[in-house]
Short mmCIF file of C-alpha atoms and ligand atoms in Angstrom, two decimals:
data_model
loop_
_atom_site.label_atom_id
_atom_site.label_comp_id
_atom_site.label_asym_id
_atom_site.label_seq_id
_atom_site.Cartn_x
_atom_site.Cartn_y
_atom_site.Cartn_z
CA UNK A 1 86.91 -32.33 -14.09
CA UNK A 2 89.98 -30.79 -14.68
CA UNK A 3 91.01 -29.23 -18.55
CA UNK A 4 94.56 -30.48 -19.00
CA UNK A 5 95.54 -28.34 -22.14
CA UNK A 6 94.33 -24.94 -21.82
CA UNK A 7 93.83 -22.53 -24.92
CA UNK A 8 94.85 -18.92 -24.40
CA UNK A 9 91.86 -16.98 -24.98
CA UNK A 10 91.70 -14.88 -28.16
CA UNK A 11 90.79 -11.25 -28.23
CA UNK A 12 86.99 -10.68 -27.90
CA UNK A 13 86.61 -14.60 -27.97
CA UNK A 14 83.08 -15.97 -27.06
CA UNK A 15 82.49 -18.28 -24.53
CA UNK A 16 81.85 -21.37 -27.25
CA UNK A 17 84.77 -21.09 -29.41
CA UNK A 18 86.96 -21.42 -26.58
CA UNK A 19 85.13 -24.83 -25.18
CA UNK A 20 85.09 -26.06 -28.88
CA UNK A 21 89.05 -24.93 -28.94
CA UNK A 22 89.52 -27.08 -25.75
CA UNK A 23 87.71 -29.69 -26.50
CA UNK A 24 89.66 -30.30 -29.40
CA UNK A 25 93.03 -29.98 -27.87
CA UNK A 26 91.65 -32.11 -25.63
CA UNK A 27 90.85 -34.56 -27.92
CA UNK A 28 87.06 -35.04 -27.41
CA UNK A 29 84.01 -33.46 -28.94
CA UNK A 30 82.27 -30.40 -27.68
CA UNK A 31 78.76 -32.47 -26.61
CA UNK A 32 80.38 -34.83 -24.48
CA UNK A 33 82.87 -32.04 -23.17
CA UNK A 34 80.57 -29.90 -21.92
CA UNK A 35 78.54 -32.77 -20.37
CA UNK A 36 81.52 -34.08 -18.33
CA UNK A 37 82.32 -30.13 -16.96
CA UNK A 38 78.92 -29.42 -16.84
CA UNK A 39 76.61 -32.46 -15.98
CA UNK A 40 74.22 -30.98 -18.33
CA UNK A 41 73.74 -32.70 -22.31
CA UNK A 42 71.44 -29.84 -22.85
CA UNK A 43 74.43 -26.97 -22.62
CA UNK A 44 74.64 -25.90 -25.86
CA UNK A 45 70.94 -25.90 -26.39
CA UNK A 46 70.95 -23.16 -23.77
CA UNK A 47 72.94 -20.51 -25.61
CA UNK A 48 75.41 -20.60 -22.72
CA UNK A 49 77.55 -17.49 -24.91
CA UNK A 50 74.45 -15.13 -24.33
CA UNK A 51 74.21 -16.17 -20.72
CA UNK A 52 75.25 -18.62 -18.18
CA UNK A 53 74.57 -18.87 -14.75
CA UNK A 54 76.81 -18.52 -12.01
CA UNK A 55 77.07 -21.95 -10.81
CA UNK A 56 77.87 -22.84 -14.04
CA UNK A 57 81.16 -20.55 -14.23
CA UNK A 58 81.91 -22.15 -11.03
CA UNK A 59 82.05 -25.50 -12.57
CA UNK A 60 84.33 -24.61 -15.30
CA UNK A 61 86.72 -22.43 -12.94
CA UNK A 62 86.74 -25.31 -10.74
CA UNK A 63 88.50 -27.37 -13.85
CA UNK A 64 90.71 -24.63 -15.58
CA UNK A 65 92.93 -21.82 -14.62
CA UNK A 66 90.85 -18.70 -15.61
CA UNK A 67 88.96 -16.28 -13.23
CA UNK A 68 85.24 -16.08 -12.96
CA UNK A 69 85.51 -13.15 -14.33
CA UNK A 70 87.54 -14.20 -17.43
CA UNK A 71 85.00 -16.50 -18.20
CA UNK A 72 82.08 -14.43 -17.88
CA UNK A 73 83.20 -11.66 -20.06
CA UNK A 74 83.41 -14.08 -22.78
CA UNK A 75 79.70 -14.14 -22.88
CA UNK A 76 77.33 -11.56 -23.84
CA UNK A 77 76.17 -10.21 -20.57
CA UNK A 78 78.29 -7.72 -19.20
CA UNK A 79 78.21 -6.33 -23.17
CA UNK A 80 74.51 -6.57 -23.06
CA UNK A 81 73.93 -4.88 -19.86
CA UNK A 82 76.55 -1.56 -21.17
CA UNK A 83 73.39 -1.07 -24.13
CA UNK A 84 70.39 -1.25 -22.40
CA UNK A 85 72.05 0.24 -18.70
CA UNK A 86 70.12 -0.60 -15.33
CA UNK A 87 67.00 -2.44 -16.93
CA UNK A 88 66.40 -6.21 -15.61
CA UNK A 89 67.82 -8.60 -18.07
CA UNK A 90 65.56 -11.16 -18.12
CA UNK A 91 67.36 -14.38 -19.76
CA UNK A 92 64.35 -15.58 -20.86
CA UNK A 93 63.35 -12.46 -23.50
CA UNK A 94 64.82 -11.77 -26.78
CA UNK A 95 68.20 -9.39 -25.42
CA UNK A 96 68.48 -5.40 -27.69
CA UNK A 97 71.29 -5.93 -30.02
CA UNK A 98 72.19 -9.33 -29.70
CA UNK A 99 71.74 -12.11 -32.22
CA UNK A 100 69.79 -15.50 -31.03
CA UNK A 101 70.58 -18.65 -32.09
CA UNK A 102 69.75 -22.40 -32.00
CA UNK A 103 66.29 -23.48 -32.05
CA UNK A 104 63.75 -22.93 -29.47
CA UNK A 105 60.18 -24.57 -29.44
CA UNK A 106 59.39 -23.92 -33.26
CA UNK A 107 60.84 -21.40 -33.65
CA UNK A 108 63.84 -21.88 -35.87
CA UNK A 109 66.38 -18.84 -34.99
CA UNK A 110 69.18 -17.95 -37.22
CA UNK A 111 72.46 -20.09 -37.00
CA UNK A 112 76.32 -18.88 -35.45
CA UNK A 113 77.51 -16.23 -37.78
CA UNK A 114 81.04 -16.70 -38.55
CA UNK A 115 83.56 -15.42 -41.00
CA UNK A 116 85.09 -18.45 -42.96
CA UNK A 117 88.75 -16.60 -43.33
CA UNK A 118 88.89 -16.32 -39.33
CA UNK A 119 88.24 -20.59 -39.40
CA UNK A 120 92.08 -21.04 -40.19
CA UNK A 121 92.30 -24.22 -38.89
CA UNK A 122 91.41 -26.76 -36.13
CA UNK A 123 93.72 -25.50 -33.56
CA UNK A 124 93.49 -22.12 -34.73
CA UNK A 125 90.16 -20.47 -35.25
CA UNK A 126 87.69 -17.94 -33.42
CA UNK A 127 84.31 -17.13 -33.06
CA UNK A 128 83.40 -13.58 -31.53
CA UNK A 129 81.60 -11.66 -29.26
CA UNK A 130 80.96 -9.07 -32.27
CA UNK A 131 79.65 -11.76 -34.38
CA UNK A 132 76.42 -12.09 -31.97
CA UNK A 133 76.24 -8.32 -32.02
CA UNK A 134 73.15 -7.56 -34.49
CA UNK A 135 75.14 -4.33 -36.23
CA UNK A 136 78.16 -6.44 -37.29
CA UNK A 137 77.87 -7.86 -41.01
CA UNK A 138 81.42 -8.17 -41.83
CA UNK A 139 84.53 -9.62 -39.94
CA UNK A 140 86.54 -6.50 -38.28
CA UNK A 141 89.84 -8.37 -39.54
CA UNK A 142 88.94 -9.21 -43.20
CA UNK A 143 86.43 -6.77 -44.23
CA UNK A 144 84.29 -9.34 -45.57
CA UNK A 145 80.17 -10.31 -45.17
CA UNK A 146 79.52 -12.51 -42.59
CA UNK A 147 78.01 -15.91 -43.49
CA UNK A 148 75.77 -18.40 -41.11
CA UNK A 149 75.23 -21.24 -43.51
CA UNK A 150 76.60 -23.67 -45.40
CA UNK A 151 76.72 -22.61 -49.10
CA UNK A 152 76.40 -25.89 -50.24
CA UNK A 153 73.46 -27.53 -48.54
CA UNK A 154 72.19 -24.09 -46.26
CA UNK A 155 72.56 -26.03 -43.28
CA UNK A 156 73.37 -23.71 -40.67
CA UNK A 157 76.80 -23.19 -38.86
CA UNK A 158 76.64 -25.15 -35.71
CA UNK A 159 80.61 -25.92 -34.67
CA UNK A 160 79.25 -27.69 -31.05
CA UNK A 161 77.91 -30.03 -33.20
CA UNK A 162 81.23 -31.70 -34.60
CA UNK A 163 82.07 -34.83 -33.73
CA UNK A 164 85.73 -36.90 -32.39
CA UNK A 165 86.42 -38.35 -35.70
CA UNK A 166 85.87 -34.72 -37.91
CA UNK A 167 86.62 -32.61 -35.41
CA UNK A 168 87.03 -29.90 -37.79
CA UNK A 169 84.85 -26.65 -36.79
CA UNK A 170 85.59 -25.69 -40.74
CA UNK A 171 83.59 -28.97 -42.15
CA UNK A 172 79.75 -28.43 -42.55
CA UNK A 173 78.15 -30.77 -39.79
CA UNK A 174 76.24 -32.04 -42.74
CA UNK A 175 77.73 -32.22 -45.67
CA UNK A 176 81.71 -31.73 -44.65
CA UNK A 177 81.51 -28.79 -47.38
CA UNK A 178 84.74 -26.53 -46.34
CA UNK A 179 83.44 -23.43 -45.01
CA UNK A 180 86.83 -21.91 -45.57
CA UNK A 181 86.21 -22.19 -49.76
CA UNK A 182 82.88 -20.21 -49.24
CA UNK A 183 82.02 -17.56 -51.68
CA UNK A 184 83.05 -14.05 -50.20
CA UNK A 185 81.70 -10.77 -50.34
CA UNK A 186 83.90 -7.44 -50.07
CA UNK A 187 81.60 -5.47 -47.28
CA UNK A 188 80.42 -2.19 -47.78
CA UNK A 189 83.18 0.07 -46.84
CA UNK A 190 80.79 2.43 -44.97
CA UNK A 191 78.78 -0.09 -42.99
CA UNK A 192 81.95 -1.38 -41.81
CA UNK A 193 82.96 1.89 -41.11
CA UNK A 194 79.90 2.92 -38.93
CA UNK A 195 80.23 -1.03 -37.78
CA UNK A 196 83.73 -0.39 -36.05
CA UNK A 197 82.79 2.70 -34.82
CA UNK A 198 80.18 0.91 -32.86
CA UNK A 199 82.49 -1.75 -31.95
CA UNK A 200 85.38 1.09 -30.35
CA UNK A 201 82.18 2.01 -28.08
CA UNK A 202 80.93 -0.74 -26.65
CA UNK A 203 84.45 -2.41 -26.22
CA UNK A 204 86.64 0.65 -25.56
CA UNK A 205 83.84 2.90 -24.69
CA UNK A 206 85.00 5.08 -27.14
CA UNK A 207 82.10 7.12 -28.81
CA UNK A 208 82.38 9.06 -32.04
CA UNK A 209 82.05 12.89 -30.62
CA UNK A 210 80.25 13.81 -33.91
CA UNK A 211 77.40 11.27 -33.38
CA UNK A 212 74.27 13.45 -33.12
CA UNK A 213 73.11 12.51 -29.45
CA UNK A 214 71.97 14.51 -26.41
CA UNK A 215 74.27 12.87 -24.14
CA UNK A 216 76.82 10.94 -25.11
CA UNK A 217 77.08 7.97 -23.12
CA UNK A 218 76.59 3.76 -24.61
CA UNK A 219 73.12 3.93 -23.14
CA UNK A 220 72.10 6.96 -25.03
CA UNK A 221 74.28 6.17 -28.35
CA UNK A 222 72.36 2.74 -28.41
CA UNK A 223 69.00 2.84 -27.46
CA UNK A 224 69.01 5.97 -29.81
CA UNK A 225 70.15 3.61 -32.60
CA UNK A 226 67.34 0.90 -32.17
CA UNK A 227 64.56 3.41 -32.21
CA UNK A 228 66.12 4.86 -35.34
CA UNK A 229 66.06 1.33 -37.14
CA UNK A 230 62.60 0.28 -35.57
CA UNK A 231 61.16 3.89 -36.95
CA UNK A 232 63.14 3.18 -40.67
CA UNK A 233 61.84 -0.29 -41.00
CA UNK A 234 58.65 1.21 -40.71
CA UNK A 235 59.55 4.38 -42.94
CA UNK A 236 60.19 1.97 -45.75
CA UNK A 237 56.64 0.78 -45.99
CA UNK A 238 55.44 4.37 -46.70
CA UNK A 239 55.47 6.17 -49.52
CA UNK A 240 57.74 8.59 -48.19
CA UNK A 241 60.49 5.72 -48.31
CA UNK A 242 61.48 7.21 -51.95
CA UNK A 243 61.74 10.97 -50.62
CA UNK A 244 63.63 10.05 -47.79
CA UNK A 245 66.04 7.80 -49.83
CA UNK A 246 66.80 10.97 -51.68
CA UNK A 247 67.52 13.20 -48.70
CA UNK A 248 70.19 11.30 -47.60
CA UNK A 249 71.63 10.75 -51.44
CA UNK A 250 70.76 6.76 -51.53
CA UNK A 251 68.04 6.84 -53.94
CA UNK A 252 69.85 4.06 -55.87
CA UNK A 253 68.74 1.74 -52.68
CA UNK A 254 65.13 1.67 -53.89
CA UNK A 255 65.44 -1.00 -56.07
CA UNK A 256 66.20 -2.73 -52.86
CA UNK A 257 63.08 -2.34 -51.45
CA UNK A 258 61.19 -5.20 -51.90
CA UNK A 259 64.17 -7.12 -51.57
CA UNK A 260 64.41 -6.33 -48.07
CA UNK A 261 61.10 -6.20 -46.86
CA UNK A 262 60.13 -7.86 -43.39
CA UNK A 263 58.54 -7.81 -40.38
CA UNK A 264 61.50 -8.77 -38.69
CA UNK A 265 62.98 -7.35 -35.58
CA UNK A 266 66.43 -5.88 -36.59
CA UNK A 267 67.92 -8.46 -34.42
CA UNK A 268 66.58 -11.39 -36.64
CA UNK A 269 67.14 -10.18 -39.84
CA UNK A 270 69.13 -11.47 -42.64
CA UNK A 271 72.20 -9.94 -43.10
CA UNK A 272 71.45 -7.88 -45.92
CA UNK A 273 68.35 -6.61 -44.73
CA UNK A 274 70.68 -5.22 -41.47
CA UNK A 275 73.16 -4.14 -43.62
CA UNK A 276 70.49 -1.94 -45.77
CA UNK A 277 69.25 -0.80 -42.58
CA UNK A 278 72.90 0.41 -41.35
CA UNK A 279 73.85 2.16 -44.09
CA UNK A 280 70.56 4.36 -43.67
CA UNK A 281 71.36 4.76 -40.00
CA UNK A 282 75.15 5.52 -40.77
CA UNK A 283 73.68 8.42 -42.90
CA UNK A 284 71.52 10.14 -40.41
CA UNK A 285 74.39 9.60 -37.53
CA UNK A 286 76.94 11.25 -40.16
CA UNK A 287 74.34 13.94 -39.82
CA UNK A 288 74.08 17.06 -37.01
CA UNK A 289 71.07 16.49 -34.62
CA UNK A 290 69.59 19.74 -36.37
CA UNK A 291 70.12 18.50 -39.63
CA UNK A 292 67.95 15.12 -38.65
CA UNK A 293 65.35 17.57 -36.93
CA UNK A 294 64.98 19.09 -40.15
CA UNK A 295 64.52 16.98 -42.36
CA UNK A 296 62.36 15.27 -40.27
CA UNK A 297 59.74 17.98 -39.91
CA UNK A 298 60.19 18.93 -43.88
CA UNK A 299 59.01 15.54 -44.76
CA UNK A 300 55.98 15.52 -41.96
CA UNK A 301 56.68 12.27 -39.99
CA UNK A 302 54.58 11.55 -37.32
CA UNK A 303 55.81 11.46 -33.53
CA UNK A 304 53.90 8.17 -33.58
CA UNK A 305 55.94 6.56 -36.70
CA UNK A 306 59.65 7.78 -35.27
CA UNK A 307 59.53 6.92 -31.85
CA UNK A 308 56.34 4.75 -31.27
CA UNK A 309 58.11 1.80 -33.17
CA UNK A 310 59.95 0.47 -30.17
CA UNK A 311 59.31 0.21 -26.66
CA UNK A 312 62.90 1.78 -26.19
CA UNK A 313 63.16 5.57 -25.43
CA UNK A 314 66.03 8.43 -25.49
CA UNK A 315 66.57 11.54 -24.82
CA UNK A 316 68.05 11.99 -28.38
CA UNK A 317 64.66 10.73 -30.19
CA UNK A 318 62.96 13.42 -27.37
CA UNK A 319 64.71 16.30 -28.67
CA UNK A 320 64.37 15.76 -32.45
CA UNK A 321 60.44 14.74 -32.23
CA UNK A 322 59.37 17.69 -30.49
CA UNK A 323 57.63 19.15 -32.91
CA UNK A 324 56.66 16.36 -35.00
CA UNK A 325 52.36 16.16 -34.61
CA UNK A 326 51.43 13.37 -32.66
CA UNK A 327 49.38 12.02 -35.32
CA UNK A 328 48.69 13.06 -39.21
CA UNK A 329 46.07 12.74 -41.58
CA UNK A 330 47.24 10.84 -44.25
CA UNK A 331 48.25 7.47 -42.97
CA UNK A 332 51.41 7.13 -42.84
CA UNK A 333 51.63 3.09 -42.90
CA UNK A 334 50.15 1.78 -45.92
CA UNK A 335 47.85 -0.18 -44.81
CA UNK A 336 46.96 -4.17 -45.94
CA UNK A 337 44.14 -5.08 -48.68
CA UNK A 338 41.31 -3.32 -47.40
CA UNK A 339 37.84 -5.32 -46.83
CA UNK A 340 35.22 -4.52 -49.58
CA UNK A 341 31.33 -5.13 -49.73
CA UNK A 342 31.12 -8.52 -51.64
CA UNK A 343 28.73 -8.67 -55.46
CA UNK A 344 25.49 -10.86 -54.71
CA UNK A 345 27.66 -12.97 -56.95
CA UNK A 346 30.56 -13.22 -54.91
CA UNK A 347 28.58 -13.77 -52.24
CA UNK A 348 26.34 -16.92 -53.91
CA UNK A 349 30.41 -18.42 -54.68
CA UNK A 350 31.77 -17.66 -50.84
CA UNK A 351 28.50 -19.56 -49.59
CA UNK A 352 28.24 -23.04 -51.55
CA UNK A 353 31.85 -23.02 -51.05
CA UNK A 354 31.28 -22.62 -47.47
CA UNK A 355 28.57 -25.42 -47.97
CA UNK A 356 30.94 -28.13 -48.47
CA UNK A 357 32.53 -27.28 -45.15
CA UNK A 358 29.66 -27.99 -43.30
ZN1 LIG B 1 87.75 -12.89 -40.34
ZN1 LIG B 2 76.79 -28.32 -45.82
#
C-alpha cells in the first residue's frame, strides 16, 4: 500500500504519532491504517514505538518515501540499546528506562504520556521519543508535568484508538473531554533541569562533565543512575530516609513520604513518585563522587542496600561502595508486621473460625 500524503517527521517524533499524523491526512483511522500497511489488526497492541521488527519497517518503506533507517530511529531501540550498551535486548522483558504501555495479560500498564500544549491540533501535534523515556515528567518545550489520562473520566491517553468520524488525537477516546483544556502544572525547575541534561546525552551524547562518574560514557552515566534510584527507593523505607533528606537540604520532602510510597519499578511509577525520585538523584549528581562517598559511609549504608537493589552494575557504584560493610547489624529495611505467638484465646477464635471453613 502506498501513503499518498506524507507528513514530514517532527524532531524526536515516535514512531505512532507519525502513523496517527498520516492516517489522518490520509483520511482514515489509525486501526484500519495500520492493518492495510501492515496485515496485522493487532499492531498497536504490540507497542510497535518500543520495537518493531524488521519486516515490518520493510512494509512501511515499501509504501512511503523514508529510509529504513528513518523509520527505525523513530522507535525506542537504537535509544534503548545507547543505555544499557552490548546486553541482548530481549523484546519480550520490561526495557531500563523506558516507559510500557497498553495492556498486556492483566496487567494494566500505564497509558501514552503526552503533554496537552504539544496536541495543537489535528494536523499538527506530536508525541515523543522523550515522553516514553522514564526520567522525563515535563514537556522539554513547555516546561509543564506530563499527563497520561483524561482528567475528566481517568481514561487513559490512547490516540490509535480514534476513530474516522472524531479523528481528533486531542478528544478523550471516551468521553471527547479536550485534552488541550487539561489542568497544568508548572514542573519543577530542577527536575527539568537534570531532565534535559539527560535528554542532551542520550540524543546529542552530550554528558554533563561535572556528573560524578568513573567514566563518562551513556553506559556508565545511566546504569549508574538506575542503581542510584533502585538503592533510594529502598533508602526511603528506612529510618535513615529523614537523615538523608537533610544531607542533601530536602528535608521539606518528608511529608512526601507516604505519599510516594511503592513497590514500583522506577519505570512504572506515577509521575510524581519519579519526579520525587529525580530530584533526590539530581542532588547527589550535583554532588562530587567524594562528596557521595562521604556521606555515604557517615550515615553507615550497607553495600547490600546501595548496590544490591538492581541487577544493574557500574563502575561508579564500585568506587563509592568500597568501603561500605557488606552487611550491618541493625536492619536496614524495616521490615513487615512481624509474626507473634498467638493468646490461648486468640488461638480458640482463629480455630472455630477456621471450623466453618471446613
Ligand atoms: Zn509540550
Ligand atoms: Zn475522558
Amino acid at each position: 500500500m502506498k501513503i499518498l500524503i506524507e507528513p514530514q517527521i517532527y524532531n524526536n517524533e515516535i514512531l505512532s504519532s507519525w502513523l496517527i499524523r498520516s492516517s489522518i491526512i490520509n483520511g482514515s483511522e489509525p486501526s484500519s491504517w495500520a492493518t492495510m500497511i501492515f496485515n496485522d489488526n493487532k499492531f498497536w497492541s504490540k507497542d510497535p514505538d518500543r520495537f518493531i521488527e524488521d519486516e515490518e519497517v520493510h512494509k512501511l518503506v515499501k509504501g512511503c518515501n523514508k529510509s529504513f533507517q528513518e523509520l527505525k530511529n523513530m522507535t525506542l531501540e537504537p535509544l534503548y540499546k545507547k543505555i544499557i550498551g552490548n546486553d541482548k535486548l530481549n523484546y519480550k522483558k520490561a526495557w531500563t528506562f523506558i516507559i510500557s504501555t497498553g495492556q498486556r495479560g492483566t496487567y494494566r500498564r500505564n497509558g501514552t504520556y503526552f503533554c496537552p500544549l504539544c496536541l495543537k491540533n489535528e494536523k499538527e501535534f506530536s508525541l515523543r521519543r522523550e515522553f516514553r523515556l522514564a526520567w522525563n515528567t515535563s514537556c522539554s518545550i513547555h516546561k509543564i508535568n506530563l499527563l497520561q489520562k483524561c482528567q475528566k473520566c481517568e481514561t487513559n491517553f490512547t490516540p490509535y484508538k480514534i476513530t474516522f468520524d472524531e479523528a481528533k488525537p486531542f478528544l478523550c477516546t471516551n468521553c471527547e473531554y479536550d485534552l488541550r483544556e487539561s489542568n497544568m502544572k508548572r514542573a519543577n525547575e530542577e527536575v527539568y533541569i537534570f531532565q534535559e541534561k539527560l535528554n542532551n546525552a542520550i540524543f546529542n551524547e552530550n554528558i554533563d562533565k561535572k556528573f560524578p562518574l568513573i567514566e563518562l560514557n551513556l553506559e556508565e552515566l545511566f546504569k549508574t543512575l538506575r542503581i542510584l534510584l533502585s538503592f533510594l527507593r529502598a533508602l526511603m523505607k528506612t529510618n535513615k530516609s529523614t537523615t538523608f533528606l537533610k544531607k542533601l537540604n530536602l528535608e521539606h520532602l518528608k511529608k512526601q513520604l507516604e505519599e510516594i510510597k511503592t513497590s514500583d519499578n522506577f519505570e512504572d511509577m506515577e509521575l510524581k513518585a519519579r519526579e520525587f525520585y529525580l530530584l533526590l538523584v539530581s542532588r547527589l549528581f550535583s554532588l562530587k563522587i567524594e562528596d557521595i562517598k562521604k556521606i555515604f559511609e557517615e550515615l553507615d549504608f550497607t553495600y547490600k542496600l546501595v548496590a544490591k537493589q538492581s541487577t544493574l552494575s557500574s563502575k561508579t557504584i564500585d568506587y563509592i561502595t568500597k568501603n561500605l560493610k557488606v552487611n550491618s547489624k541493625n536492619k536496614d529495611v524495616v521490615s513487615t508486621k512481624e509474626i507473634t505467638p498467638k493468646s490461648k484465646e486468640e488461638v480458640k477464635i482463629l480455630l472455630e473460625e477456621l471450623k466453618s471453613c471446613l
